[in-house]
PDB file of C-alpha atoms and ligand atoms in Angstrom:
ATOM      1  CA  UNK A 263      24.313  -0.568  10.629  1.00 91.00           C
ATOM      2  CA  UNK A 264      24.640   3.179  12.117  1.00 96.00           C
ATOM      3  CA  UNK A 265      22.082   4.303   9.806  1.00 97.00           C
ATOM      4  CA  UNK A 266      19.633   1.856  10.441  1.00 97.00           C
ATOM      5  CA  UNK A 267      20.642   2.378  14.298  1.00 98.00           C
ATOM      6  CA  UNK A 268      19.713   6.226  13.148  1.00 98.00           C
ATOM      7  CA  UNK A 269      16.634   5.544  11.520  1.00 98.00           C
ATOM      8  CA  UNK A 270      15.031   3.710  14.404  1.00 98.00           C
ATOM      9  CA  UNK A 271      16.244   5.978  16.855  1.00 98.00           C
ATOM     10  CA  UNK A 272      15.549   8.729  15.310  1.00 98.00           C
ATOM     11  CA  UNK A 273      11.618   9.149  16.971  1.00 98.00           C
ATOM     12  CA  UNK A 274      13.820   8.692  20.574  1.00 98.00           C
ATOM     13  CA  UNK A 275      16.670  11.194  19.530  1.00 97.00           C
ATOM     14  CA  UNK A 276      14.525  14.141  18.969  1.00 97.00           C
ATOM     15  CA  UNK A 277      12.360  14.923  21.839  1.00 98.00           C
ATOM     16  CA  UNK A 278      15.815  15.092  24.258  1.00 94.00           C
ATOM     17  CA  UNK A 279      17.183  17.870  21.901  1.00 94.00           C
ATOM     18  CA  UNK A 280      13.220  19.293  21.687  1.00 96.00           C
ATOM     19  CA  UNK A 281      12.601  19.487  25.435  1.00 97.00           C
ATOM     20  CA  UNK A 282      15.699  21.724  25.586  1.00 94.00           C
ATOM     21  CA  UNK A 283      14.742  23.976  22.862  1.00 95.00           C
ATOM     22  CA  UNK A 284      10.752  24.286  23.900  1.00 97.00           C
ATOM     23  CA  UNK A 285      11.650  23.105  27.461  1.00 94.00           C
ATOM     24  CA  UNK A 286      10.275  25.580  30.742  1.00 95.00           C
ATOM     25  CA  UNK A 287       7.638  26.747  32.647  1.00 97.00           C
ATOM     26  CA  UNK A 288       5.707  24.771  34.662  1.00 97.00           C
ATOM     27  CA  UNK A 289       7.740  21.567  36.359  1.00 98.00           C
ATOM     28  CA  UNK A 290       6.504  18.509  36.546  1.00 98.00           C
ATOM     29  CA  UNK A 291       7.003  17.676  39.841  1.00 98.00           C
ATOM     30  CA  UNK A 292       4.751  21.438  40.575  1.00 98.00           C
ATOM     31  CA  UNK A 293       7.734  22.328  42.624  1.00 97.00           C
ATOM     32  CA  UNK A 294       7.849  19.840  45.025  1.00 96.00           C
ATOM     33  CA  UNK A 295      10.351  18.982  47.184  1.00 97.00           C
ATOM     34  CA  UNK A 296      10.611  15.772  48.844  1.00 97.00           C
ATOM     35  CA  UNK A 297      11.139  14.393  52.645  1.00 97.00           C
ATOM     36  CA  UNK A 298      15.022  14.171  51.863  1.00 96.00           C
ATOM     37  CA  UNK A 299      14.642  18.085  51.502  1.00 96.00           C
ATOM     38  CA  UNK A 300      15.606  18.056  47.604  1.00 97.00           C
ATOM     39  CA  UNK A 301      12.924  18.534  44.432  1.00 98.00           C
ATOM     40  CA  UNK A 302      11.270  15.449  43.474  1.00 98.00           C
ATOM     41  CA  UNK A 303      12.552  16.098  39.834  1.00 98.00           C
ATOM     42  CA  UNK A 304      13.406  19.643  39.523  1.00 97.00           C
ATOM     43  CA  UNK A 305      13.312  22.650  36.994  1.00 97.00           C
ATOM     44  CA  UNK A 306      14.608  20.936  34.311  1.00 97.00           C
ATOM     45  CA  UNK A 307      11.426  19.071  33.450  1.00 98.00           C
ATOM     46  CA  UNK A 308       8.485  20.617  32.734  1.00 98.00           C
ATOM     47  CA  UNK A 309       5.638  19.826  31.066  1.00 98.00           C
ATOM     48  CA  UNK A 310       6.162  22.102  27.858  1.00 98.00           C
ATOM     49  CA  UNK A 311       9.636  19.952  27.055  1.00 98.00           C
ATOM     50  CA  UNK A 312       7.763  16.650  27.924  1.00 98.00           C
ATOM     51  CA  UNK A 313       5.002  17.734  25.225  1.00 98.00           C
ATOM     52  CA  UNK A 314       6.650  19.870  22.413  1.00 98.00           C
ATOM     53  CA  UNK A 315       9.587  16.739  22.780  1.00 98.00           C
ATOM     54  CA  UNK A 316       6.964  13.785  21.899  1.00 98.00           C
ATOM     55  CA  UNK A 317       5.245  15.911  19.592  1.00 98.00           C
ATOM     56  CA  UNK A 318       8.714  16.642  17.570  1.00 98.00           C
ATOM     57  CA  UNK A 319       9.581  12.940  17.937  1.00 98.00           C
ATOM     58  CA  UNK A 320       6.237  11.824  16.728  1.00 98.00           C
ATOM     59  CA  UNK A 321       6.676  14.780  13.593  1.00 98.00           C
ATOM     60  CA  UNK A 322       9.742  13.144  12.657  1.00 98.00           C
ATOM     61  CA  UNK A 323       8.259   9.845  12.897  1.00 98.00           C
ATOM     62  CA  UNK A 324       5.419  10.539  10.499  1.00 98.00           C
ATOM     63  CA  UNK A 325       8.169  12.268   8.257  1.00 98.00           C
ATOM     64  CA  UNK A 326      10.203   9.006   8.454  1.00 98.00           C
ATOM     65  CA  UNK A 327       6.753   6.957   7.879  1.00 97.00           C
ATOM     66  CA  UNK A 328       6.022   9.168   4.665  1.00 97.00           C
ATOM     67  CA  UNK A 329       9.438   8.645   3.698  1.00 98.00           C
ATOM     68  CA  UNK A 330       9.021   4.947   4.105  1.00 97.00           C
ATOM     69  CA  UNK A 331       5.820   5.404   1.481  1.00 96.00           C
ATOM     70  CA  UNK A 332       8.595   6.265  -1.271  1.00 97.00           C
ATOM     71  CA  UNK A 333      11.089   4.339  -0.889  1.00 96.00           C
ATOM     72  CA  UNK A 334      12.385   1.762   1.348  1.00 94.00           C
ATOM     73  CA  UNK A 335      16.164   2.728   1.038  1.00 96.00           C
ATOM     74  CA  UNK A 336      18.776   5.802   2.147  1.00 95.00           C
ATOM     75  CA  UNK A 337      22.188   5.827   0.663  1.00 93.00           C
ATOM     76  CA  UNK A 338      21.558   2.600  -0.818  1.00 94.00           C
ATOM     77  CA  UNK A 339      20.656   1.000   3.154  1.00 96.00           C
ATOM     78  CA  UNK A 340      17.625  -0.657   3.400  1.00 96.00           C
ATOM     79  CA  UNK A 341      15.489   0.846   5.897  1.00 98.00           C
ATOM     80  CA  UNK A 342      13.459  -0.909   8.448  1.00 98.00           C
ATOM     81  CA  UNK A 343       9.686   0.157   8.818  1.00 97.00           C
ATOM     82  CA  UNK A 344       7.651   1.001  12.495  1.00 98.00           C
ATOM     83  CA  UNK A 345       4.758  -1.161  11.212  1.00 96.00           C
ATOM     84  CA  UNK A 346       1.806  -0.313   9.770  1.00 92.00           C
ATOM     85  CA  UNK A 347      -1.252   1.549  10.465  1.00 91.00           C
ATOM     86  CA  UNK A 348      -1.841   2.043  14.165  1.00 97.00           C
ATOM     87  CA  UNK A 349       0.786   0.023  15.380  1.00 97.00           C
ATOM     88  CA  UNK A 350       3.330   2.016  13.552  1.00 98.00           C
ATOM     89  CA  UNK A 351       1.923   5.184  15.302  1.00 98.00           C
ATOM     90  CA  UNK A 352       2.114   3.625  18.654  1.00 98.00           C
ATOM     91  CA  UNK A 353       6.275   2.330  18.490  1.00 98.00           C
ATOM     92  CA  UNK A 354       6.770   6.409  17.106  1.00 98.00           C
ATOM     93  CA  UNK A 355       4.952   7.277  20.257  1.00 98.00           C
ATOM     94  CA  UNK A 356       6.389   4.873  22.954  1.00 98.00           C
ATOM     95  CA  UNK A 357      10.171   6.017  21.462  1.00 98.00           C
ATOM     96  CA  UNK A 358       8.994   9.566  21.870  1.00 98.00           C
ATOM     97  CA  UNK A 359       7.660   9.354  25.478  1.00 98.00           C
ATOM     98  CA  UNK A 360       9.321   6.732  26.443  1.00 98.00           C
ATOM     99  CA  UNK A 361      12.817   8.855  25.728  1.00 98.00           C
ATOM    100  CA  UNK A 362      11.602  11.585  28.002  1.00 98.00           C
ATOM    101  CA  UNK A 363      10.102   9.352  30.654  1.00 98.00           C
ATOM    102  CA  UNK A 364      13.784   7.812  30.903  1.00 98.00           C
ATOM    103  CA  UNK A 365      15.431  11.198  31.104  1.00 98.00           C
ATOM    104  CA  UNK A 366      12.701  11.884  33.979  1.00 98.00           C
ATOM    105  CA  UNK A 367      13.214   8.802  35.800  1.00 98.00           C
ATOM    106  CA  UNK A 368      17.021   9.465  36.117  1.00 98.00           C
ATOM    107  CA  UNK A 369      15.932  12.647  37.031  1.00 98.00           C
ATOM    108  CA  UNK A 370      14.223  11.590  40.239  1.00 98.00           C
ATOM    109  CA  UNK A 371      16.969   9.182  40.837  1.00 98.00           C
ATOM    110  CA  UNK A 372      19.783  11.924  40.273  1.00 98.00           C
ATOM    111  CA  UNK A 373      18.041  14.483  42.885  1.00 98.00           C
ATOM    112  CA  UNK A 374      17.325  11.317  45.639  1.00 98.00           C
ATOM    113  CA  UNK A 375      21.336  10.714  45.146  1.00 97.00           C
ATOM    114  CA  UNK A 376      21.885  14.429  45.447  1.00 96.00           C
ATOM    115  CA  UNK A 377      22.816  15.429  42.000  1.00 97.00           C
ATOM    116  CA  UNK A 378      21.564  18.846  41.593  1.00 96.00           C
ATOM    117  CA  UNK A 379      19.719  19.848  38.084  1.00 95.00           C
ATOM    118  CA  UNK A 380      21.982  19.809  35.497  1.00 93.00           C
ATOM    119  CA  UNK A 381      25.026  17.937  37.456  1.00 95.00           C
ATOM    120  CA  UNK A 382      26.602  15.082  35.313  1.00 93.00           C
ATOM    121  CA  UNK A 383      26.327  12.069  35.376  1.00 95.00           C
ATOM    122  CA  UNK A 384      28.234  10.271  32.506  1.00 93.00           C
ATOM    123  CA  UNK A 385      27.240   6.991  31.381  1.00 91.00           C
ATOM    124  CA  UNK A 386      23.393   7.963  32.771  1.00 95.00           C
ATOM    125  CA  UNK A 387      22.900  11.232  30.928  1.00 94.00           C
ATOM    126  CA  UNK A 388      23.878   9.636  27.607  1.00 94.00           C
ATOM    127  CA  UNK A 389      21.607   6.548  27.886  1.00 96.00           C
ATOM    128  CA  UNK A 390      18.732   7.105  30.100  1.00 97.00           C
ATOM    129  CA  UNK A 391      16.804   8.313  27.418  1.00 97.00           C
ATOM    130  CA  UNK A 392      17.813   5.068  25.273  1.00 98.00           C
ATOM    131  CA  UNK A 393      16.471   2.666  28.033  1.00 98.00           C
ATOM    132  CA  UNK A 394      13.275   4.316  28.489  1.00 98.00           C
ATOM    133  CA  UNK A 395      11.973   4.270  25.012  1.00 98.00           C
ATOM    134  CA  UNK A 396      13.376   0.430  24.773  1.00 98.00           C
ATOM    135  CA  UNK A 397      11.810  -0.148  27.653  1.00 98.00           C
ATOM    136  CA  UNK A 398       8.373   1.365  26.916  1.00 98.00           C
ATOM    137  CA  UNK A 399       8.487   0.033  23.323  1.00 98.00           C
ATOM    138  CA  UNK A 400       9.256  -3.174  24.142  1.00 98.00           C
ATOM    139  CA  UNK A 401       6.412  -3.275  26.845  1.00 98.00           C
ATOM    140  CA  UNK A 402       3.743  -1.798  24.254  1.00 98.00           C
ATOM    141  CA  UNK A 403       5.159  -3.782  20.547  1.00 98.00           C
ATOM    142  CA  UNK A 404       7.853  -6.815  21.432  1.00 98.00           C
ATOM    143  CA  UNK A 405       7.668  -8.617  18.596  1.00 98.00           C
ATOM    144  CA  UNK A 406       8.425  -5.478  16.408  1.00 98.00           C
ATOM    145  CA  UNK A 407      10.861  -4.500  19.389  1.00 98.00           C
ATOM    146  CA  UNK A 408      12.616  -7.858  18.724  1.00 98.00           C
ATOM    147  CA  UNK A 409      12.704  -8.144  15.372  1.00 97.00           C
ATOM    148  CA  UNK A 410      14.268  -4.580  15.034  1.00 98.00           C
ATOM    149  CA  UNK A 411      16.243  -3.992  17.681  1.00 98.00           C
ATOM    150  CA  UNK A 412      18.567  -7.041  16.988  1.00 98.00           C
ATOM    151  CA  UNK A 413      21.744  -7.760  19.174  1.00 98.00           C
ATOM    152  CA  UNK A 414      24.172  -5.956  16.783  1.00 97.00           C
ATOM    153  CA  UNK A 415      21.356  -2.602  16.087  1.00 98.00           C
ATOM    154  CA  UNK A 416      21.755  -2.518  19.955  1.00 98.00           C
ATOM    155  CA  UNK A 417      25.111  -2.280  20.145  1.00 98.00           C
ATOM    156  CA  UNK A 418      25.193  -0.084  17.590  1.00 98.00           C
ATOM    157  CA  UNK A 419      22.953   2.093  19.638  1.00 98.00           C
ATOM    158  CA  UNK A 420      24.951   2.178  22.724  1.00 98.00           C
ATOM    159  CA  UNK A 421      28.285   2.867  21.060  1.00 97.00           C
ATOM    160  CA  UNK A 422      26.903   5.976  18.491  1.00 97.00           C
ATOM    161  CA  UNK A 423      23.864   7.263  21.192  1.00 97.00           C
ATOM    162  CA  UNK A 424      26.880   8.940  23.818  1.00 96.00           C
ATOM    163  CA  UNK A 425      28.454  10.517  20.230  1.00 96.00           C
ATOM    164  CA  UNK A 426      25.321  11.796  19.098  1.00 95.00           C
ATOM    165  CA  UNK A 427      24.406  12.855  22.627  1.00 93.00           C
ATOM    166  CA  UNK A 428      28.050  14.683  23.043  1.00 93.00           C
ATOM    167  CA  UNK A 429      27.534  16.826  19.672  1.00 94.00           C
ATOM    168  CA  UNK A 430      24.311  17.766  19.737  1.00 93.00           C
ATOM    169  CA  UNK A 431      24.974  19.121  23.352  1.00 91.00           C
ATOM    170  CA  UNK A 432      27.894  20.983  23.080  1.00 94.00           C
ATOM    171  CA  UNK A 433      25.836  22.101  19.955  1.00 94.00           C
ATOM    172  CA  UNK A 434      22.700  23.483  22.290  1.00 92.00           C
ATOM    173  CA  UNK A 435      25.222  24.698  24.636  1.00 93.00           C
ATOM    174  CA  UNK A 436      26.552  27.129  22.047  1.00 93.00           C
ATOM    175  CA  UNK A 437      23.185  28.343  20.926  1.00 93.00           C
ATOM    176  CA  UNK A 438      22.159  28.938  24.238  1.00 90.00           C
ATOM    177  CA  UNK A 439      19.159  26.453  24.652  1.00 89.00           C
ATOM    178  CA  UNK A 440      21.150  23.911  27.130  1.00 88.00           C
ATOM    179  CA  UNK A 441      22.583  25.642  30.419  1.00 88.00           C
ATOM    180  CA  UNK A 442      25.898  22.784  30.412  1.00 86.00           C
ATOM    181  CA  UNK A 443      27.404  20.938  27.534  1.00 85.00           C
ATOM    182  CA  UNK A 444      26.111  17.645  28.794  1.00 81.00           C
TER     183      UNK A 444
HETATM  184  N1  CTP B 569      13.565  19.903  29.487  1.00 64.92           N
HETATM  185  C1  CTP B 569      12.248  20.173  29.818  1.00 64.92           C
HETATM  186  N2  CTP B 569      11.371  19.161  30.074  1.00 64.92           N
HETATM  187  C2  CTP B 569      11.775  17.865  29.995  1.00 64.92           C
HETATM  188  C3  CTP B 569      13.109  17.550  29.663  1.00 64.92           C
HETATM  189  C4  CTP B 569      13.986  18.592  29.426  1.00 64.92           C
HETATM  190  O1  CTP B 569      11.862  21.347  29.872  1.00 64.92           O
HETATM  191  N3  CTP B 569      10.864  16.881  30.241  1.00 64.92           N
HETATM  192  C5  CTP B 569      14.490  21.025  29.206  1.00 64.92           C
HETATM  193  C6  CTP B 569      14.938  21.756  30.465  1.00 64.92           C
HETATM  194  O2  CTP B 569      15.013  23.138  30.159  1.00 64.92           O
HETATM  195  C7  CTP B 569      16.320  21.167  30.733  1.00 64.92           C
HETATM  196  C8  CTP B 569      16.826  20.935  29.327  1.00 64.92           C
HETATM  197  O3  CTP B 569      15.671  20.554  28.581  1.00 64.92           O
HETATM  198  O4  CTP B 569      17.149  22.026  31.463  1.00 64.92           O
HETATM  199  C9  CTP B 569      17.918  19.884  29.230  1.00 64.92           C
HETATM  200  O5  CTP B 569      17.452  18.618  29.667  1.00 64.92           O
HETATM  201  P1  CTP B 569      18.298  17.736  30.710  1.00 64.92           P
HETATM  202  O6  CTP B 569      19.747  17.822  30.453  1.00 64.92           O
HETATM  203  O7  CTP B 569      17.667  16.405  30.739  1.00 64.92           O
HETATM  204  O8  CTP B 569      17.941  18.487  32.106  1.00 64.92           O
HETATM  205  P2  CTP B 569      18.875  19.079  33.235  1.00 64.92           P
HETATM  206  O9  CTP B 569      18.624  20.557  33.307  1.00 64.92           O
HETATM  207  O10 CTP B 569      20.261  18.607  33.073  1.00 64.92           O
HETATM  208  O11 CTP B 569      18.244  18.440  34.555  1.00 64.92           O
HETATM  209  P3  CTP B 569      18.543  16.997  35.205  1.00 64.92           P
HETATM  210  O12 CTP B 569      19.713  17.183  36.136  1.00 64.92           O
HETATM  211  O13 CTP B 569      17.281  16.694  35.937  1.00 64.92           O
HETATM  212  O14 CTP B 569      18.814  16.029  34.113  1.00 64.92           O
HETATM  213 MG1   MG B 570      21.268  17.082  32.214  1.00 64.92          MG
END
């Protein structure tokens, strides 16, 4: 169950991770700050994380696809596919962007709360990124959505994302690519 959790996620897990590592320069938001006096979504997305993170969770996507060609099993767990053809290309893409477009949502809700870039806020930081690439996938291919994502894959999700989330950033904290462990 976690590694087919993994598998699917995989395309979704990347680009967070990415962003940080290819992440800067020009903001989103150009700077902008909004009538409440803070930035609309800050320094902490920019345009370079938003495209070198769908691009790396598309890569491993195509990777996962061409593993997929081979064989249709990891330690002896069958593996679930994106599709094929076009549509797969389109669920690698809408788990890419639709990671980073949940991270940037938050983000705009964070700074209208007050949360300055790179406060915490548990429970959001972990999954934001999980709802927006279900949401966006779901939106562009629900049947495969629904037939893949099953009750028990979801809870999977939600119960090994915050993990993943927790080592990988105290991870880019250490090699200097995240400013805070979280
Ligand atoms: N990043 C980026 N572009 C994005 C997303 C992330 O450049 N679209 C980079 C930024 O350098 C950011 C880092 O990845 O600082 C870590 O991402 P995240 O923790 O989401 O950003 P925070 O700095 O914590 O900002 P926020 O409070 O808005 O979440
Ligand atoms: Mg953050």
């Amino acid at each position: 169950m976690i590694i087919t959790a993994v598998w699917l996620m995989l395309p979704a897990y990347l680009p967070n991770s990415m962003a940080a590592v290819f992440g800067g320069g020009r903001p989103i938001d150009g700077g902008i700050t909004m009538s409440d006096g803070r930035r609309m979504l800050g320094d902490g997305k920019t345009y370079r994380g938003l495209i070198a993170g769908t691009a790396c969770g598309m890569l491993v996507g195509l990777l996962q696809m061409y593993y997929l060609s081979r064989s249709n099993s990891i330690f002896g767990v069958e593996l679930p596919s994106f599709g094929d053809g076009a549509g797969a290309l389109i669920v690698i893409f809408t788990l890419a962007f639709g990671s980073l477009m949940g991270d940037m949502s938050m983000s705009f809700v964070k700074r209208r709360i007050g949360y300055k870039r790179g406060a915490p806020l548990p429970g959001v930081d972990q999954l934001d990124f999980v709802m927006g690439a279900w949401l966006l996938t779901f939106l562009a291919s629900p049947a495969w959505f629904l037939s893949n994502f099953t009750f028990s894959i979801v809870l999977t999700v939600l119960i090994v994302t915050p993990l993943l989330h927790f080592v990988t950033n105290v991870i880019g904290y250490f090699i200097g690519v995240k400013n805070e462990p979280w």
